[in-house]
Amino acid sequence: MIWERSRATAAGVVVGLALVAVGALAGRPDVAVLGAAPLVAGVWDWRRRPSTDPTVRLEASEEPPAAGSLRADIVTTAPTDVLVGVRRGARVLTEAWVRVERSRRLPLVVHTVRTGPQEVAFVDVQGVGPGAASVSEPSPVASRSALVLPAPRPLGDLPLPPRLRGLTGAHESRRPGEGGGLRDVHPFSPGDRLRRIDWRVTARRAPDLHELYVRREHALAEAVVVLVVDSRDDVGPDPMTWRGSTPAKAEDPTSLDLARQAATSAAQGFLDLGDRVGLDDLGALRRPLPPGGGRRQLDRIRHALALTRPEGDPLRRLRAPQIPSGALVLLFSTFLDDEAALVASVWRRAGHRVIAVDVLPTLRERQLGDRERLAMRLIRVAREDRLAELVDLDVELVTWRDQPHLALASLARRAQRRAGASR
């Protein structure tokens, strides 16, 4: 790396030489003295220029990142002050003058609305010599990648599958058992526990105690939920970026970002109730994450969602992914083509309760031309017809951008209808 004379110092030296020459030729020592000061200072500072080059690197921060932010430490080594430049993509985040004594560590916090693997930032430094008389060339750019996990949002009541499973859980099933609400009062029979005897009913129906009556309850059970994310599309609010030649803006969450957040929120809501949740990817042929429960299952789902991304050309499945019997299916997709709607109809005809979650962002169409507006109109008409066909098949529809907690709570209170029933 080469240290060069700064423009200000070069200009000061030139002006100083000119004043000294003018003073000598005109016999004006006062003018020559005025030019001697910047000339001597410039030459002295130039001779004191550093001999080593500044370096910079990004290291992992010891502090845990907050939701929607990335943390890293900028570690720079330089013999003098440096100018630190931080950019993210094509956007310059900040430039700062930093005093360095051999080495210095600076905290870096970057706020982002995106999830998944991404670069924290690109950082370079430029050394500044004593008196700003010399500057170095910018150092090689340092960067660091990070995996941003989707942050869940709180949801209220959640819908349940038509059939619950297991002998434990937080939901009241139709089977007789323990833990749920009152099922009926029945005469005592072999196998009933003595603590289930209802003495009030017994005293009213059989005062002579010739027969005992017991209270029978509903059994508690758990729900099995399968989250299916359609990773084939990752589109932003600007339709002009859908062709892939222009990336979406860093401040705009894409459809896959919304799908990750929606799936994480649903997973947290069901897991907090003690249900079992699994994950599958409609755009990749890999082994799905089987249904499970607990905090570790939520961590596994969040990590798998963060790694979900479009992989090459969209795959066309020969058959829909296999779903456990009696499971509730939540399909997160933009429904810009027929693939997601086709597998949703297959699951619904197989008897599963299917909820289609529309994760298409709110589109910005003001900057579109006439041809682009016509194309978007055709896409919108085809998409609305596709969603209407799903509704006719009794696939329930939730739009994530329009208060999804209210829509899910409404579905939780609504009885499951059979396919083809009129609305």
Short mmCIF file of C-alpha atoms in Angstrom, two decimals:
data_model
loop_
_atom_site.label_atom_id
_atom_site.label_comp_id
_atom_site.label_asym_id
_atom_site.label_seq_id
_atom_site.Cartn_x
_atom_site.Cartn_y
_atom_site.Cartn_z
CA MET A 1 0.00 0.00 0.00
CA ILE A 2 1.33 3.45 -0.93
CA TRP A 3 1.00 6.59 1.17
CA GLU A 4 0.29 9.62 -0.98
CA ARG A 5 0.43 13.31 -0.22
CA SER A 6 -3.00 14.72 0.56
CA ARG A 7 -4.48 17.41 -1.66
CA ALA A 8 -4.63 19.97 1.15
CA THR A 9 -0.94 19.49 2.00
CA ALA A 10 0.07 19.60 -1.65
CA ALA A 11 -1.88 22.82 -2.11
CA GLY A 12 -0.28 24.30 1.04
CA VAL A 13 3.22 23.45 -0.17
CA VAL A 14 2.53 24.96 -3.59
CA VAL A 15 1.12 28.13 -2.05
CA GLY A 16 4.09 28.32 0.34
CA LEU A 17 6.60 27.99 -2.49
CA ALA A 18 4.76 30.66 -4.46
CA LEU A 19 4.81 33.09 -1.51
CA VAL A 20 8.49 32.48 -0.85
CA ALA A 21 9.31 33.05 -4.54
CA VAL A 22 7.20 36.22 -4.68
CA GLY A 23 8.80 37.54 -1.47
CA ALA A 24 12.32 36.84 -2.75
CA LEU A 25 11.72 38.42 -6.15
CA ALA A 26 9.87 41.45 -4.78
CA GLY A 27 12.20 41.96 -1.83
CA ARG A 28 9.37 41.44 0.64
CA PRO A 29 10.65 39.30 3.54
CA ASP A 30 7.28 39.49 5.27
CA VAL A 31 5.63 37.75 2.31
CA ALA A 32 8.40 35.14 2.25
CA VAL A 33 7.87 34.45 5.97
CA LEU A 34 4.16 33.89 5.38
CA GLY A 35 4.94 31.24 2.79
CA ALA A 36 7.63 29.54 4.84
CA ALA A 37 5.22 28.31 7.54
CA PRO A 38 2.97 26.08 5.35
CA LEU A 39 6.01 24.96 3.35
CA VAL A 40 7.95 23.78 6.40
CA ALA A 41 4.85 22.22 8.00
CA GLY A 42 3.98 20.32 4.83
CA VAL A 43 7.49 18.98 4.35
CA TRP A 44 7.80 18.03 8.04
CA ASP A 45 4.49 16.21 8.12
CA TRP A 46 5.26 14.42 4.88
CA ARG A 47 8.55 13.13 6.30
CA ARG A 48 6.63 11.81 9.35
CA ARG A 49 4.25 9.74 7.22
CA PRO A 50 3.70 6.19 8.56
CA SER A 51 5.59 3.26 7.12
CA THR A 52 3.00 0.56 7.83
CA ASP A 53 -0.41 0.08 6.28
CA PRO A 54 -3.75 0.10 8.16
CA THR A 55 -5.76 -3.13 8.26
CA VAL A 56 -9.36 -3.93 9.20
CA ARG A 57 -11.38 -7.06 9.89
CA LEU A 58 -14.84 -7.92 11.17
CA GLU A 59 -15.20 -10.24 14.13
CA ALA A 60 -18.20 -11.73 15.89
CA SER A 61 -19.60 -9.58 18.68
CA GLU A 62 -19.79 -10.93 22.20
CA GLU A 63 -23.16 -9.26 22.78
CA PRO A 64 -26.21 -11.16 21.50
CA PRO A 65 -28.02 -9.41 18.64
CA ALA A 66 -31.44 -7.94 19.25
CA ALA A 67 -34.42 -8.74 17.05
CA GLY A 68 -34.02 -7.18 13.62
CA SER A 69 -30.36 -6.24 14.06
CA LEU A 70 -26.89 -7.61 13.37
CA ARG A 71 -23.86 -7.08 15.58
CA ALA A 72 -20.16 -7.26 14.79
CA ASP A 73 -16.91 -5.68 15.94
CA ILE A 74 -14.69 -3.67 13.61
CA VAL A 75 -11.07 -4.34 14.56
CA THR A 76 -8.63 -1.96 12.88
CA THR A 77 -4.86 -1.79 13.25
CA ALA A 78 -3.10 1.37 12.12
CA PRO A 79 -0.17 3.59 13.20
CA THR A 80 -2.34 6.70 13.03
CA ASP A 81 -5.91 7.92 12.53
CA VAL A 82 -8.13 6.23 9.97
CA LEU A 83 -11.28 7.04 8.02
CA VAL A 84 -13.69 4.10 8.41
CA GLY A 85 -16.30 3.52 5.72
CA VAL A 86 -19.21 1.12 6.25
CA ARG A 87 -21.58 0.14 3.47
CA ARG A 88 -24.24 -2.48 3.01
CA GLY A 89 -24.84 -3.50 -0.55
CA ALA A 90 -24.74 -0.35 -2.67
CA ARG A 91 -25.78 1.93 0.21
CA VAL A 92 -23.21 3.74 2.34
CA LEU A 93 -24.21 3.43 5.99
CA THR A 94 -21.66 5.71 7.63
CA GLU A 95 -18.19 7.20 7.42
CA ALA A 96 -16.31 8.11 10.58
CA TRP A 97 -12.92 9.53 11.53
CA VAL A 98 -11.44 7.28 14.20
CA ARG A 99 -8.37 7.87 16.33
CA VAL A 100 -6.35 4.67 16.56
CA GLU A 101 -3.45 3.90 18.84
CA ARG A 102 -2.03 0.73 17.27
CA SER A 103 -5.36 -1.13 17.50
CA ARG A 104 -8.97 -0.33 18.24
CA ARG A 105 -12.23 -2.27 18.41
CA LEU A 106 -15.46 -0.56 17.35
CA PRO A 107 -18.98 -1.99 17.82
CA LEU A 108 -21.12 -2.21 14.69
CA VAL A 109 -24.91 -2.57 14.81
CA VAL A 110 -26.84 -2.93 11.56
CA HIS A 111 -30.65 -2.90 11.55
CA THR A 112 -32.30 -5.07 8.94
CA VAL A 113 -35.77 -6.25 7.95
CA ARG A 114 -34.39 -9.22 6.04
CA THR A 115 -33.90 -12.73 7.36
CA GLY A 116 -31.74 -15.61 6.27
CA PRO A 117 -28.04 -15.64 5.31
CA GLN A 118 -26.66 -12.21 4.46
CA GLU A 119 -23.61 -10.02 4.76
CA VAL A 120 -23.45 -7.88 7.89
CA ALA A 121 -21.57 -5.05 6.17
CA PHE A 122 -18.56 -4.19 4.02
CA VAL A 123 -15.90 -2.17 5.83
CA ASP A 124 -12.71 -0.52 4.61
CA VAL A 125 -10.31 1.96 6.20
CA GLN A 126 -8.03 4.66 4.84
CA GLY A 127 -5.10 5.82 6.92
CA VAL A 128 -4.51 9.53 7.53
CA GLY A 129 -0.97 10.62 8.44
CA PRO A 130 0.10 13.30 10.94
CA GLY A 131 -1.32 16.69 10.13
CA ALA A 132 -3.41 15.08 7.38
CA ALA A 133 -0.35 15.50 5.15
CA SER A 134 -0.54 11.95 3.78
CA VAL A 135 -3.24 9.40 3.12
CA SER A 136 -3.04 5.73 2.33
CA GLU A 137 -4.93 3.77 -0.25
CA PRO A 138 -8.15 2.14 1.03
CA SER A 139 -7.56 -1.20 2.66
CA PRO A 140 -9.03 -4.43 1.24
CA VAL A 141 -12.73 -4.65 2.04
CA ALA A 142 -13.58 -6.75 5.10
CA SER A 143 -16.94 -8.46 5.39
CA ARG A 144 -18.67 -11.03 7.54
CA SER A 145 -21.72 -13.15 6.83
CA ALA A 146 -24.43 -13.87 9.39
CA LEU A 147 -27.59 -15.92 9.62
CA VAL A 148 -30.56 -13.80 10.68
CA LEU A 149 -33.25 -15.89 12.34
CA PRO A 150 -36.89 -14.84 11.81
CA ALA A 151 -38.47 -13.16 14.82
CA PRO A 152 -41.98 -14.36 15.75
CA ARG A 153 -44.90 -12.03 16.36
CA PRO A 154 -47.55 -12.83 18.97
CA LEU A 155 -50.73 -14.48 17.75
CA GLY A 156 -53.98 -15.06 19.57
CA ASP A 157 -56.23 -18.07 19.23
CA LEU A 158 -55.12 -20.58 16.63
CA PRO A 159 -57.23 -23.04 14.61
CA LEU A 160 -57.00 -26.76 15.32
CA PRO A 161 -57.12 -29.84 13.07
CA PRO A 162 -60.39 -31.78 12.90
CA ARG A 163 -58.85 -34.66 14.83
CA LEU A 164 -56.58 -34.45 17.85
CA ARG A 165 -54.01 -37.06 18.76
CA GLY A 166 -52.31 -38.46 21.84
CA LEU A 167 -53.35 -38.83 25.46
CA THR A 168 -51.91 -35.53 26.69
CA GLY A 169 -52.03 -31.96 25.53
CA ALA A 170 -53.81 -28.68 26.03
CA HIS A 171 -56.93 -29.26 23.92
CA GLU A 172 -60.12 -31.01 24.87
CA SER A 173 -60.86 -33.96 22.61
CA ARG A 174 -64.08 -35.93 22.07
CA ARG A 175 -62.73 -39.08 23.65
CA PRO A 176 -63.44 -39.92 27.30
CA GLY A 177 -60.52 -39.52 29.64
CA GLU A 178 -59.18 -37.11 32.22
CA GLY A 179 -58.21 -33.50 32.36
CA GLY A 180 -60.91 -31.98 30.16
CA GLY A 181 -64.39 -30.68 30.75
CA LEU A 182 -67.40 -32.64 32.00
CA ARG A 183 -68.54 -35.34 29.58
CA ASP A 184 -71.43 -36.89 31.52
CA VAL A 185 -72.48 -38.51 34.80
CA HIS A 186 -72.62 -42.30 34.60
CA PRO A 187 -73.30 -45.16 37.01
CA PHE A 188 -70.20 -46.57 38.61
CA SER A 189 -68.68 -49.44 36.59
CA PRO A 190 -65.54 -51.56 36.94
CA GLY A 191 -62.49 -49.47 36.10
CA ASP A 192 -63.85 -46.16 37.44
CA ARG A 193 -61.83 -44.49 40.15
CA LEU A 194 -63.32 -43.83 43.55
CA ARG A 195 -62.27 -40.20 43.51
CA ARG A 196 -64.54 -39.71 40.47
CA ILE A 197 -67.69 -40.45 42.53
CA ASP A 198 -70.07 -37.50 42.55
CA TRP A 199 -71.70 -37.75 45.98
CA ARG A 200 -74.23 -35.02 45.29
CA VAL A 201 -75.64 -36.76 42.24
CA THR A 202 -75.50 -40.08 44.06
CA ALA A 203 -77.43 -38.68 47.03
CA ARG A 204 -80.06 -37.22 44.72
CA ARG A 205 -80.53 -40.25 42.48
CA ALA A 206 -79.83 -43.07 44.94
CA PRO A 207 -80.38 -41.90 48.52
CA ASP A 208 -79.99 -45.47 49.80
CA LEU A 209 -76.60 -45.71 48.03
CA HIS A 210 -77.67 -48.80 46.11
CA GLU A 211 -75.86 -47.28 43.14
CA LEU A 212 -72.97 -44.85 42.80
CA TYR A 213 -72.53 -42.24 40.10
CA VAL A 214 -69.21 -40.95 38.73
CA ARG A 215 -68.29 -37.87 36.75
CA ARG A 216 -66.66 -38.63 33.42
CA GLU A 217 -64.51 -36.08 31.59
CA HIS A 218 -63.16 -35.51 28.13
CA ALA A 219 -59.56 -36.46 27.48
CA LEU A 220 -56.89 -33.90 26.67
CA ALA A 221 -55.00 -34.29 23.42
CA GLU A 222 -52.51 -32.48 21.23
CA ALA A 223 -52.64 -31.17 17.71
CA VAL A 224 -50.20 -32.06 14.95
CA VAL A 225 -49.36 -29.09 12.73
CA VAL A 226 -47.24 -29.12 9.58
CA LEU A 227 -45.85 -25.84 8.27
CA VAL A 228 -45.12 -25.88 4.54
CA VAL A 229 -43.12 -22.97 3.10
CA ASP A 230 -43.04 -22.34 -0.63
CA SER A 231 -39.46 -21.17 -1.15
CA ARG A 232 -39.66 -21.11 -4.94
CA ASP A 233 -40.61 -17.41 -4.96
CA ASP A 234 -38.76 -14.58 -3.25
CA VAL A 235 -40.35 -11.40 -4.58
CA GLY A 236 -40.37 -7.88 -3.18
CA PRO A 237 -42.95 -5.08 -3.23
CA ASP A 238 -41.57 -3.66 -6.49
CA PRO A 239 -42.68 -5.80 -9.47
CA MET A 240 -39.79 -4.43 -11.54
CA THR A 241 -37.40 -6.52 -9.42
CA TRP A 242 -39.23 -9.80 -10.08
CA ARG A 243 -37.26 -10.52 -13.25
CA GLY A 244 -34.12 -10.95 -11.13
CA SER A 245 -31.87 -8.44 -12.90
CA THR A 246 -32.41 -5.83 -10.18
CA PRO A 247 -32.30 -6.92 -6.52
CA ALA A 248 -34.99 -5.81 -4.12
CA LYS A 249 -34.14 -2.92 -1.82
CA ALA A 250 -32.56 -3.83 1.50
CA GLU A 251 -35.28 -1.97 3.40
CA ASP A 252 -38.10 -3.95 1.72
CA PRO A 253 -39.03 -7.34 3.21
CA THR A 254 -39.64 -9.92 0.50
CA SER A 255 -42.28 -12.63 0.34
CA LEU A 256 -39.85 -15.19 1.75
CA ASP A 257 -39.09 -12.88 4.69
CA LEU A 258 -42.82 -12.68 5.41
CA ALA A 259 -43.15 -16.46 5.03
CA ARG A 260 -40.32 -17.04 7.52
CA GLN A 261 -41.90 -14.66 10.03
CA ALA A 262 -45.37 -16.14 9.56
CA ALA A 263 -44.16 -19.73 9.95
CA THR A 264 -42.09 -18.84 13.02
CA SER A 265 -45.04 -17.06 14.62
CA ALA A 266 -47.35 -20.01 13.99
CA ALA A 267 -44.74 -22.47 15.30
CA GLN A 268 -44.29 -20.51 18.51
CA GLY A 269 -48.05 -20.22 19.03
CA PHE A 270 -48.71 -23.94 18.63
CA LEU A 271 -45.62 -25.05 20.57
CA ASP A 272 -46.57 -22.81 23.49
CA LEU A 273 -49.84 -24.77 23.66
CA GLY A 274 -47.98 -28.06 23.85
CA ASP A 275 -48.73 -29.16 20.28
CA ARG A 276 -46.32 -30.85 17.89
CA VAL A 277 -45.12 -28.86 14.87
CA GLY A 278 -43.21 -29.99 11.77
CA LEU A 279 -41.74 -28.15 8.79
CA ASP A 280 -41.48 -28.92 5.09
CA ASP A 281 -40.26 -26.96 2.06
CA LEU A 282 -42.29 -27.06 -1.10
CA GLY A 283 -39.41 -25.78 -3.22
CA ALA A 284 -36.70 -28.26 -2.20
CA LEU A 285 -36.49 -32.03 -2.27
CA ARG A 286 -35.04 -32.65 1.16
CA ARG A 287 -36.09 -34.55 4.23
CA PRO A 288 -38.74 -32.58 6.17
CA LEU A 289 -38.41 -31.71 9.82
CA PRO A 290 -40.72 -34.19 11.61
CA PRO A 291 -43.32 -32.90 14.08
CA GLY A 292 -42.00 -32.33 17.56
CA GLY A 293 -42.57 -30.21 20.62
CA GLY A 294 -40.66 -28.06 23.05
CA ARG A 295 -38.31 -25.11 22.89
CA ARG A 296 -35.65 -26.99 20.99
CA GLN A 297 -38.14 -27.75 18.23
CA LEU A 298 -38.82 -24.01 17.85
CA ASP A 299 -35.08 -23.37 17.57
CA ARG A 300 -34.77 -26.06 14.91
CA ILE A 301 -37.69 -24.62 12.95
CA ARG A 302 -36.29 -21.08 13.09
CA HIS A 303 -32.88 -22.25 11.92
CA ALA A 304 -34.36 -24.31 9.09
CA LEU A 305 -36.55 -21.38 8.01
CA ALA A 306 -33.55 -19.03 7.98
CA LEU A 307 -31.75 -21.40 5.60
CA THR A 308 -34.76 -21.68 3.30
CA ARG A 309 -34.16 -19.95 -0.03
CA PRO A 310 -34.87 -20.42 -3.75
CA GLU A 311 -32.61 -23.11 -5.22
CA GLY A 312 -32.21 -22.89 -8.98
CA ASP A 313 -35.16 -23.41 -11.28
CA PRO A 314 -38.47 -24.15 -9.54
CA LEU A 315 -39.06 -27.86 -9.09
CA ARG A 316 -42.26 -29.53 -10.14
CA ARG A 317 -43.28 -32.30 -7.79
CA LEU A 318 -44.82 -35.49 -9.06
CA ARG A 319 -46.89 -35.77 -5.90
CA ALA A 320 -47.66 -33.63 -2.89
CA PRO A 321 -45.50 -34.05 0.24
CA GLN A 322 -46.75 -36.66 2.68
CA ILE A 323 -48.59 -35.24 5.70
CA PRO A 324 -49.24 -37.11 8.99
CA SER A 325 -52.79 -38.34 9.38
CA GLY A 326 -55.16 -35.81 10.88
CA ALA A 327 -52.65 -32.94 10.75
CA LEU A 328 -53.39 -29.28 10.28
CA VAL A 329 -51.49 -27.89 7.27
CA LEU A 330 -50.42 -24.24 6.99
CA LEU A 331 -49.12 -23.44 3.52
CA PHE A 332 -47.16 -20.18 3.16
CA SER A 333 -46.93 -19.09 -0.48
CA THR A 334 -47.42 -16.20 -2.89
CA PHE A 335 -49.65 -18.39 -5.12
CA LEU A 336 -48.19 -16.82 -8.25
CA ASP A 337 -48.41 -20.18 -10.03
CA ASP A 338 -50.49 -23.35 -9.83
CA GLU A 339 -48.03 -25.56 -7.92
CA ALA A 340 -48.87 -24.44 -4.37
CA ALA A 341 -52.61 -24.39 -5.10
CA LEU A 342 -52.40 -27.91 -6.57
CA VAL A 343 -50.77 -29.49 -3.51
CA ALA A 344 -53.18 -27.61 -1.21
CA SER A 345 -56.15 -29.09 -3.08
CA VAL A 346 -54.61 -32.58 -2.83
CA TRP A 347 -54.22 -32.25 0.95
CA ARG A 348 -57.76 -30.93 1.35
CA ARG A 349 -59.26 -33.79 -0.65
CA ALA A 350 -57.29 -36.20 1.54
CA GLY A 351 -59.19 -34.87 4.58
CA HIS A 352 -56.66 -32.47 6.09
CA ARG A 353 -57.62 -29.04 7.27
CA VAL A 354 -55.56 -26.70 5.07
CA ILE A 355 -54.96 -23.01 5.71
CA ALA A 356 -53.37 -21.06 2.84
CA VAL A 357 -51.37 -18.10 4.12
CA ASP A 358 -50.81 -15.48 1.42
CA VAL A 359 -47.37 -13.87 1.98
CA LEU A 360 -47.24 -11.64 -1.12
CA PRO A 361 -46.08 -8.14 0.02
CA THR A 362 -48.11 -5.03 -0.64
CA LEU A 363 -47.14 -4.08 -4.17
CA ARG A 364 -45.98 -0.66 -5.36
CA GLU A 365 -47.25 -0.04 -8.90
CA ARG A 366 -47.00 3.73 -9.25
CA GLN A 367 -43.73 3.59 -11.17
CA LEU A 368 -44.88 0.93 -13.62
CA GLY A 369 -45.41 1.67 -17.30
CA ASP A 370 -48.44 0.74 -19.32
CA ARG A 371 -47.05 -2.64 -20.38
CA GLU A 372 -46.02 -3.51 -16.83
CA ARG A 373 -49.43 -2.48 -15.49
CA LEU A 374 -51.15 -4.72 -18.03
CA ALA A 375 -48.89 -7.64 -17.09
CA MET A 376 -49.59 -7.10 -13.39
CA ARG A 377 -53.32 -7.00 -14.08
CA LEU A 378 -53.15 -10.39 -15.82
CA ILE A 379 -51.07 -11.84 -12.98
CA ARG A 380 -53.50 -10.49 -10.39
CA VAL A 381 -56.55 -11.90 -12.21
CA ALA A 382 -54.96 -15.36 -12.49
CA ARG A 383 -53.92 -15.28 -8.85
CA GLU A 384 -57.38 -14.24 -7.62
CA ASP A 385 -58.97 -17.05 -9.65
CA ARG A 386 -56.50 -19.50 -8.16
CA LEU A 387 -57.31 -18.42 -4.62
CA ALA A 388 -61.05 -18.49 -5.33
CA GLU A 389 -60.76 -22.11 -6.46
CA LEU A 390 -59.02 -22.97 -3.20
CA VAL A 391 -61.79 -21.32 -1.21
CA ASP A 392 -64.36 -23.38 -3.15
CA LEU A 393 -62.48 -26.51 -2.07
CA ASP A 394 -62.83 -25.35 1.57
CA VAL A 395 -59.18 -24.32 1.88
CA GLU A 396 -59.21 -21.45 4.37
CA LEU A 397 -57.36 -18.30 3.33
CA VAL A 398 -55.35 -15.91 5.52
CA THR A 399 -53.53 -12.84 4.22
CA TRP A 400 -50.46 -12.21 6.35
CA ARG A 401 -50.20 -8.50 5.52
CA ASP A 402 -53.75 -7.78 6.80
CA GLN A 403 -53.95 -8.45 10.56
CA PRO A 404 -53.39 -12.21 10.45
CA HIS A 405 -54.05 -12.66 14.18
CA LEU A 406 -57.67 -11.62 13.68
CA ALA A 407 -58.14 -13.97 10.73
CA LEU A 408 -56.59 -16.90 12.61
CA ALA A 409 -58.73 -16.19 15.67
CA SER A 410 -61.82 -16.19 13.44
CA LEU A 411 -60.82 -19.56 12.00
CA ALA A 412 -60.24 -20.89 15.50
CA ARG A 413 -63.86 -20.12 16.39
CA ARG A 414 -65.26 -21.47 13.18
CA ALA A 415 -66.36 -25.10 12.89
CA GLN A 416 -64.66 -27.15 10.23
CA ARG A 417 -66.80 -27.54 7.10
CA ARG A 418 -66.68 -30.44 4.73
CA ALA A 419 -65.26 -29.86 1.26
CA GLY A 420 -67.71 -28.37 -1.21
CA ALA A 421 -70.09 -27.03 1.43
CA SER A 422 -71.79 -23.76 0.54
CA ARG A 423 -70.83 -20.62 2.45
#
